[in-house]
Coordinates of C-alpha atoms in Angstrom, one line a residue:
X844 CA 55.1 106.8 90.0
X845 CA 52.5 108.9 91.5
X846 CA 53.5 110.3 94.6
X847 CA 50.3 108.8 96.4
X848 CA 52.3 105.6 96.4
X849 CA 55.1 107.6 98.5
X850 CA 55.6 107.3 102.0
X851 CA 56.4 110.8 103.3
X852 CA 60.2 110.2 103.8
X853 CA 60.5 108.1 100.8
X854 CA 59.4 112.1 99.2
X855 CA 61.4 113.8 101.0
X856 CA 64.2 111.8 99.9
X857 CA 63.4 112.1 96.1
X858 CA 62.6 116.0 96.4
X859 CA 65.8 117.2 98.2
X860 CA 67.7 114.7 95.7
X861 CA 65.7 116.7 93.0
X862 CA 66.5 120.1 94.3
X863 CA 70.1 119.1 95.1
X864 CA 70.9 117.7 91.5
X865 CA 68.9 120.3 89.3
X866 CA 70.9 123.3 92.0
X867 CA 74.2 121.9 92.3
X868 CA 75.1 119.2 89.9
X869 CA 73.4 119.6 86.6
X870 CA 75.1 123.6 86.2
X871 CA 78.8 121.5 87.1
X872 CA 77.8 118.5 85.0
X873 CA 79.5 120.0 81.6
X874 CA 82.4 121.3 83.0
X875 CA 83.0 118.1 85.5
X876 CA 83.1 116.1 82.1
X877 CA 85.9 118.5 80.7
X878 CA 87.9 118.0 83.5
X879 CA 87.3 114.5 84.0
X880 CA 86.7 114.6 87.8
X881 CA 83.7 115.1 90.0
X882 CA 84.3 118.0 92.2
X883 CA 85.3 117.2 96.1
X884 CA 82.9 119.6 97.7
X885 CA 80.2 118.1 95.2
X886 CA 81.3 115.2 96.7
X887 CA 81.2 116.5 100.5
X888 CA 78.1 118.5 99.6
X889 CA 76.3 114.3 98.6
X890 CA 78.0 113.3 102.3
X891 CA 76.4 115.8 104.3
X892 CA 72.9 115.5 102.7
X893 CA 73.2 112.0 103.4
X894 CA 73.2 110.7 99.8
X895 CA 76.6 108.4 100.2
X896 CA 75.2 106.1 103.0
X897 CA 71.6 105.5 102.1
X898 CA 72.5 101.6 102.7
X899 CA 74.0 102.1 105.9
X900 CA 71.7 101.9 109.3
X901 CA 71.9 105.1 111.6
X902 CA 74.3 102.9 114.1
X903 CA 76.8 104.0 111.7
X904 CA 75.7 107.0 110.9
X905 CA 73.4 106.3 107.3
X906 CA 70.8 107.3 106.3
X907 CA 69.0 104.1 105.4
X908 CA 65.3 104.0 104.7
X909 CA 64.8 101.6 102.2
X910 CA 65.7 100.8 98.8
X911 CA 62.8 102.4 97.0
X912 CA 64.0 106.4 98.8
X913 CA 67.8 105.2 97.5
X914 CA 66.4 104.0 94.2
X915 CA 64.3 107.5 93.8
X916 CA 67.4 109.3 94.7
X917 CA 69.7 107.8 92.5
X918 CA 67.6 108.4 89.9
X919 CA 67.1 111.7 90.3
X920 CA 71.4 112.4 91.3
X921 CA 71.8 110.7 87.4
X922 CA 69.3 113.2 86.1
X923 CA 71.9 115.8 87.6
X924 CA 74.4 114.0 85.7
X925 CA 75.3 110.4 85.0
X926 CA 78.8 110.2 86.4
X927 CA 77.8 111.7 89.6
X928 CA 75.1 108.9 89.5
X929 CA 77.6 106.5 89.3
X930 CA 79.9 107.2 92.3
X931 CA 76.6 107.2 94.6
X932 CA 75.9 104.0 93.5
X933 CA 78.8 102.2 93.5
X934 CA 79.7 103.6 96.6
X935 CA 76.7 102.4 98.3
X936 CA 76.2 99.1 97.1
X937 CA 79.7 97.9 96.5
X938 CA 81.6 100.3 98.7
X939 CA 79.4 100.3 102.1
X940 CA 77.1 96.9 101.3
X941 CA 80.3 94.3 101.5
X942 CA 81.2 96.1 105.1
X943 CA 77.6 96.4 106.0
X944 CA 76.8 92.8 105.3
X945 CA 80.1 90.5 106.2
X946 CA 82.5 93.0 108.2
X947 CA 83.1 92.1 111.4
X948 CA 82.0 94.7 114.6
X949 CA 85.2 96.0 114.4
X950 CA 85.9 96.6 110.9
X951 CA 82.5 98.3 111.1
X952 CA 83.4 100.5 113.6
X953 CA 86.5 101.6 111.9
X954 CA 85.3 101.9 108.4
X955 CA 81.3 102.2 107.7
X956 CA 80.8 105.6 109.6
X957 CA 83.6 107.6 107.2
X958 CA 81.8 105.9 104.5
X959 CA 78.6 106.6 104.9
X960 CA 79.6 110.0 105.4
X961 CA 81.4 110.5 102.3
X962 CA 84.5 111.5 104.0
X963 CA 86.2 107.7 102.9
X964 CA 84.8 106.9 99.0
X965 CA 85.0 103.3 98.4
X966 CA 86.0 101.2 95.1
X967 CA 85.4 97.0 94.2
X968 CA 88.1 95.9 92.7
X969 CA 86.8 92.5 91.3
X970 CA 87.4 92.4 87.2
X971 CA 90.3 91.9 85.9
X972 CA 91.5 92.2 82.1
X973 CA 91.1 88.3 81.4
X974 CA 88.0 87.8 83.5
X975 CA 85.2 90.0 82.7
X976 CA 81.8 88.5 84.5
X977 CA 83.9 85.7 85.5
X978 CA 84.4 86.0 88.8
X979 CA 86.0 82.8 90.1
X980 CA 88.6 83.2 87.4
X981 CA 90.8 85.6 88.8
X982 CA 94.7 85.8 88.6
X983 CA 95.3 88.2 91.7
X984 CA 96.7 86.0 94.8
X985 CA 96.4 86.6 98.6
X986 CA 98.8 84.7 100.3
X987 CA 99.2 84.5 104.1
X988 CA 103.3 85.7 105.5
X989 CA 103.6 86.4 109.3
X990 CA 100.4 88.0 109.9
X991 CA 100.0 89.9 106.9
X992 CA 98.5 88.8 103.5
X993 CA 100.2 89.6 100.9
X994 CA 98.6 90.6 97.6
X995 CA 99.8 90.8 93.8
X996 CA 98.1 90.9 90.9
X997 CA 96.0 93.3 88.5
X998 CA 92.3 94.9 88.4
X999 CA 90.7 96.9 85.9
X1000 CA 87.3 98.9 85.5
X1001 CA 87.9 100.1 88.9
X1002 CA 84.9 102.8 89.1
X1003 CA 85.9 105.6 92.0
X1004 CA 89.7 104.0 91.8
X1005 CA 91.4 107.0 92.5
X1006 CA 89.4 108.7 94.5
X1007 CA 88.7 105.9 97.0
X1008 CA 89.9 105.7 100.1
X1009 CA 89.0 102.3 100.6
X1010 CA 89.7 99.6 98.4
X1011 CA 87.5 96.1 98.4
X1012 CA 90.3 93.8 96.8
X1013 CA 88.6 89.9 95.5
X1014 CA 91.9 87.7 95.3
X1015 CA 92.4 83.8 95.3
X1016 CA 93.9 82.8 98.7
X1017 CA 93.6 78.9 97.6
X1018 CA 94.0 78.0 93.9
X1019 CA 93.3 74.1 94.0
X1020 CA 89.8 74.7 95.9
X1021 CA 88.4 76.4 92.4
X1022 CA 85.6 78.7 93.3
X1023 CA 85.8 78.0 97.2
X1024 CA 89.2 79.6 97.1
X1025 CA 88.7 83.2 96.8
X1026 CA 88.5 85.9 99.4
X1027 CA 87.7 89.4 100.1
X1028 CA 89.9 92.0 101.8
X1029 CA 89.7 96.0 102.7
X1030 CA 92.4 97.5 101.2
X1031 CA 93.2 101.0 102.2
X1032 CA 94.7 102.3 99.1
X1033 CA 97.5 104.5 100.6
X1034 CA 99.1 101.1 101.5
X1035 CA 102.7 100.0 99.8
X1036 CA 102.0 98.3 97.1
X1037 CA 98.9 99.7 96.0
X1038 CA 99.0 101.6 92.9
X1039 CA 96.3 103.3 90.3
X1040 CA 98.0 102.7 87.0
X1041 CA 95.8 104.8 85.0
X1042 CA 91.9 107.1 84.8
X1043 CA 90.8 105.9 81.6
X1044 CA 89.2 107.7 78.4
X1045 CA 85.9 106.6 78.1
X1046 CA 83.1 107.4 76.0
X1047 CA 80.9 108.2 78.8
X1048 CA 80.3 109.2 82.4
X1049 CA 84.0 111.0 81.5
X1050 CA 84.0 112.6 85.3
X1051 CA 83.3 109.3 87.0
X1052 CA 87.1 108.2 87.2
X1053 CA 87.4 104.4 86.2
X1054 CA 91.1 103.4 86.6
X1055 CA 93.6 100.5 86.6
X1056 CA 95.1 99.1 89.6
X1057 CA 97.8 97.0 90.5
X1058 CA 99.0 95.4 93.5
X1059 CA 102.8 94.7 94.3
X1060 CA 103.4 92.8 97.0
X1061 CA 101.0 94.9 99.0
X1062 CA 100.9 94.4 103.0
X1063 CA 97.5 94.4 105.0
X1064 CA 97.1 93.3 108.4
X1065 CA 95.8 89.6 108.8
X1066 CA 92.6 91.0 110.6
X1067 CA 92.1 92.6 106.4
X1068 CA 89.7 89.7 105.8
X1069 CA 86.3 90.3 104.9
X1070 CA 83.9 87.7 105.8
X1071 CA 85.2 84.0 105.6
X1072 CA 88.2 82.9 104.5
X1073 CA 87.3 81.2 101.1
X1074 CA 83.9 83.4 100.8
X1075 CA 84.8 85.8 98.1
X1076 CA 82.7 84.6 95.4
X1077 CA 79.7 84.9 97.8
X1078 CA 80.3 88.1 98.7
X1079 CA 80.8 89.4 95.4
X1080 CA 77.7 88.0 94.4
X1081 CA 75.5 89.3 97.3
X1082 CA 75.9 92.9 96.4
X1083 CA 74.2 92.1 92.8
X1084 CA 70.9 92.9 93.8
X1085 CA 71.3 96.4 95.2
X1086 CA 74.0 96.9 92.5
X1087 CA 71.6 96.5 89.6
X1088 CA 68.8 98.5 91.3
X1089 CA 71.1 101.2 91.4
X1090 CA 72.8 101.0 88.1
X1091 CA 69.0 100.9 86.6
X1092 CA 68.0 103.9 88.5
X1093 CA 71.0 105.4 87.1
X1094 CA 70.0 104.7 83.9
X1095 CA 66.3 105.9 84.2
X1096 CA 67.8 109.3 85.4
X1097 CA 70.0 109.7 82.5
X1098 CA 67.4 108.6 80.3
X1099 CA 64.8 111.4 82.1
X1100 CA 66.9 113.8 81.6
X1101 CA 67.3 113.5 77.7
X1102 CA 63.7 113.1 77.8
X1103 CA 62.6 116.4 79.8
X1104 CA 65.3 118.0 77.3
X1105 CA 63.5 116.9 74.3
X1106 CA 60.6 117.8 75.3
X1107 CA 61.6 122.0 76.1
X1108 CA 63.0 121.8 72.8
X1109 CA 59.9 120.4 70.9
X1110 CA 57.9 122.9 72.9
X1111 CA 60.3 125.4 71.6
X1112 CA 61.3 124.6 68.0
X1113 CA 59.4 126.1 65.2
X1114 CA 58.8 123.7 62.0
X1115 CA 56.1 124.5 59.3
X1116 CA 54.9 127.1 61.4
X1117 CA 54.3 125.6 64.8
X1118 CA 56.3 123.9 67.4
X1119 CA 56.9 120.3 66.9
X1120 CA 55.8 119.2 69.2
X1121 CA 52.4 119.3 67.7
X1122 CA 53.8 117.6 64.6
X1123 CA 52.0 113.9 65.4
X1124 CA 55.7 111.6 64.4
X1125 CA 57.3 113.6 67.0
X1126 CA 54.2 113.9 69.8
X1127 CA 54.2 109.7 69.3
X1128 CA 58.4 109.8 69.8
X1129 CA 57.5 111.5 73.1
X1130 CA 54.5 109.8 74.0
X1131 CA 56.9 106.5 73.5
X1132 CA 59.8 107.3 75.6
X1133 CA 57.6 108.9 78.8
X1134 CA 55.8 105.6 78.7
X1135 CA 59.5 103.5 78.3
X1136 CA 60.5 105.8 81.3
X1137 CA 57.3 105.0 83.7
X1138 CA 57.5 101.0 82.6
X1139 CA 61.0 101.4 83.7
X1140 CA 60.6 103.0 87.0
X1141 CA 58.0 100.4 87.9
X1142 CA 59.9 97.7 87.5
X1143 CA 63.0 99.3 89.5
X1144 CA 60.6 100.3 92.2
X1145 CA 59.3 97.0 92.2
X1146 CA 62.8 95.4 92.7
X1147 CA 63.7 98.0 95.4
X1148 CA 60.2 96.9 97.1
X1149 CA 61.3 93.2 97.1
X1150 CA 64.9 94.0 98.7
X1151 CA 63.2 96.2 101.3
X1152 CA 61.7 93.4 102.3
X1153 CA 64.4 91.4 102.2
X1154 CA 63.2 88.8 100.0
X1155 CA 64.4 87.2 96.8
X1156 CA 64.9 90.1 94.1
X1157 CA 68.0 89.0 92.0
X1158 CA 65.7 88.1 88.7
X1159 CA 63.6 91.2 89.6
X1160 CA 66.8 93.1 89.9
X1161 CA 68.3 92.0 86.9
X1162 CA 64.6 92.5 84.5
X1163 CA 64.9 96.1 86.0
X1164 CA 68.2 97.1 84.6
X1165 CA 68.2 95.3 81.3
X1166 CA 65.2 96.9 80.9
X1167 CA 66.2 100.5 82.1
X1168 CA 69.5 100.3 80.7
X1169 CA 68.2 99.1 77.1
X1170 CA 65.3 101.5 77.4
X1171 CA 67.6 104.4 78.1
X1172 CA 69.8 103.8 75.4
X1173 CA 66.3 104.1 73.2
X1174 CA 65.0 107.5 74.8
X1175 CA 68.5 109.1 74.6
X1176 CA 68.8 108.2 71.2
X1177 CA 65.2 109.7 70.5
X1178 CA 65.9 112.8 72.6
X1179 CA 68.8 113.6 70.1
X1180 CA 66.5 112.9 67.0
X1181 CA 64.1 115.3 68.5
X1182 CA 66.8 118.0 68.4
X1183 CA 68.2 116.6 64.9
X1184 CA 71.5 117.9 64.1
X1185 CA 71.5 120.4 67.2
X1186 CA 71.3 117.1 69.0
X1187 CA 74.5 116.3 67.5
X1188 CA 76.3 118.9 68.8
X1189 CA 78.2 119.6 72.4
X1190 CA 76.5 122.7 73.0
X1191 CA 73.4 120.5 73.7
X1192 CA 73.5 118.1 76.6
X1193 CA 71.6 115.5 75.2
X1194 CA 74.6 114.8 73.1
X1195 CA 76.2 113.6 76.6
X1196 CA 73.1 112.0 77.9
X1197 CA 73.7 109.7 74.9
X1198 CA 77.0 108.6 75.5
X1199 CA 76.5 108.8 79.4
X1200 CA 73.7 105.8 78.8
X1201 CA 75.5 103.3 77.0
X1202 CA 77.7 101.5 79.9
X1203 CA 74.7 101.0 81.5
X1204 CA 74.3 98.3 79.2
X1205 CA 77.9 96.7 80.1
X1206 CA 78.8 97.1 83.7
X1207 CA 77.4 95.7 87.0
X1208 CA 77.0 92.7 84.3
X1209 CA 76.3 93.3 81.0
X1210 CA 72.3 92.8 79.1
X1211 CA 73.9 89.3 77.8
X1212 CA 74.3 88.1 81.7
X1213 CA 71.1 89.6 82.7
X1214 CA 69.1 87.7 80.2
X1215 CA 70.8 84.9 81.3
X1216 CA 70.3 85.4 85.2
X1217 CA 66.5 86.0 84.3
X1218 CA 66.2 83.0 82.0
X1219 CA 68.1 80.5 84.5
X1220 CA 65.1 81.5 87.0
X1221 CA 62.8 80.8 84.6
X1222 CA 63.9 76.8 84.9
X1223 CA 61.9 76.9 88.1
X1224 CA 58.9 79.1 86.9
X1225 CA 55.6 77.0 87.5
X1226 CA 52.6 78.3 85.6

């Protein structure tokens, strides 16, 4: 995107992303990985500059502009490293958004300022291991006792699970009303009861921790529900359109990166005696994946526009990430070609940026429900 297009803070937001990312998080990305665990004053470092409440007005102490700045600065966070991507994302649109949009002035109060400061990370804990995308099929139960609900059951895919803070827990509260009968509740996840299981090994976006969680009989104060008794499915639902704009900005950083890699190293890399770059099959692999990259940025940008606005985006939203996240997959397979078997190895990071990609494809729904969001809205397309 040309920065003419740019509003002056929408710029500044993207370039002190930029600097941040290429500065602080791509010379920690490898050694985050290893460990398995994003650093905390990495972490405190993202709340200060603003980066973990780009969703939440300045009553509460955010930093929103619009969705185009948080799309340009997740993208370039991811370019810093995927997993780091991640948390900003999910905290803002499924840690900060369900408080922002259906908390009550008091559970505001209490909650969005240490969120969109960084100091309390937030986690969605809405899958669970029989449900997948099937959100009104949950086992977990809320059930009211004296004041207190009191919650059991088990969620999985939990993305910032043990370091949150703050825990937005989707359980049914009345079983015979089907999809009417689930509800929404904050969680704080030092309460009794509440317990991360597990981080799990993943192929990917290794310092992003993704856990298991379980709830025993675990307490919460009445006052715990978010929104409307009966209004979970509603609420987990309104957060997909920021969701996906932020999981395909994620993607289009990740993507970038292997991209800006490939291209030092086909600068660099002699073949035949010149670099390779001026070897046409691998000047038309590059001319290919900087064009995927733009297409893929216009469409996100476009999406981010729309929500701005606050109009309709959720087929715009979900074109934009299963065509980032599909595209990236692509470019970071590409980027690794480039560097043929020194692609292959660790010591290269575009080894990473290819595994890093691929659960772009799955979470936040998965390129199999996008296609079918986007197709449903096609029913009412007039030409």
């Amino acid at each position: 995107m040309h920065d003419l297009e740019l509003s002056d803070e929408q710029r500044m937001i993207r370039d002190m992303a930029r600097d941040f990312a290429r500065g602080e998080i791509a010379p920690q990305a490898e050694a985050m990985e290893k460990a398995g665990w994003i650093t905390d004053d990495l972490v405190a470092q993202m709340g200060e500059l603003g980066l973990l409440g780009m969703v939440v007005p300045e009553e509460w102490g955010g930093t929103y502009i619009d969705y185009v700045a948080y799309a340009l600065a997740v993208e370039e966070i991811s370019a810093g490293d995927g997993a780091v991507g991640a948390l900003m994302s999910i905290h803002n649109s499924v840690g900060c958004g369900p408080v922002l949009n259906y908390g009550s002035q008091v559970q505001k109060d209490h909650w969005l300022v240490d969120l969109a400061s960084g100091k309390t990370i937030g986690c969605f804990c809405l899958t669970e291991p029989q449900a997948g995308s099937e959100a009104h099929n949950l086992r977990t139960r809320a059930e009211l006792h004296e004041g207190h609900w009191v919650l059991n059951g088990a969620k999985q895919f939990v993305s910032n699970g043990k370091r949150a803070k703050l825990a937005i827990v989707f359980a049914v509260t009345d079983p015979a009303l089907g999809k009417k009968g689930l509800s929404a509740f904050l969680v704080p996840t030092d309460t009794p009861g509440f317990s991360v299981e597990r981080s799990e090994k993943k192929m990917g976006i290794r310092a992003s921790d993704t856990c298991a969680v379980t709830l025993n009989d675990c307490r919460i104060p009445e006052a715990n529900l978010l929104g409307a008794r009966g209004k979970g499915l509603s609420i987990a639902l309104s957060n997909l359109e920021g969701g996906r704009i932020g999981i395909a900005a994620q993607a289009l950083g990740i993507a970038r990166a292997a991209f800006e890699a490939a291209l030092v190293y086909a600068h660099d890399r002699v073949q035949f005696g010149k670099p390779i770059n001026e070897h046409q099959s691998i000047a038309n692999l590059l001319a290919d994946m900087h064009t995927q990259l733009n297409a893929a940025r216009l469409l996100i940008l476009h999406a981010a526009r729309l929500k701005s606005a606050g109009l309709p985006c959720l087929s715009e939203a979900s074109q934009a990430k299963l065509f980032a996240s599909e595209m990236a997959e692509r470019v970071c397979s590409k980027a690794l070609q480039i560097h043929g078997g020194y692609g292959y190895l660790e010591d290269y990071p575009v080894e990473r940026y290819y595994r890093d990609a691929r659960i772009t494809q799955i979470y936040e729904g998965s390129s199999e429900i996008q296609r079918l969001l986007i197709a449903r809205e096609l029913a009412n397309y007039s030409i």
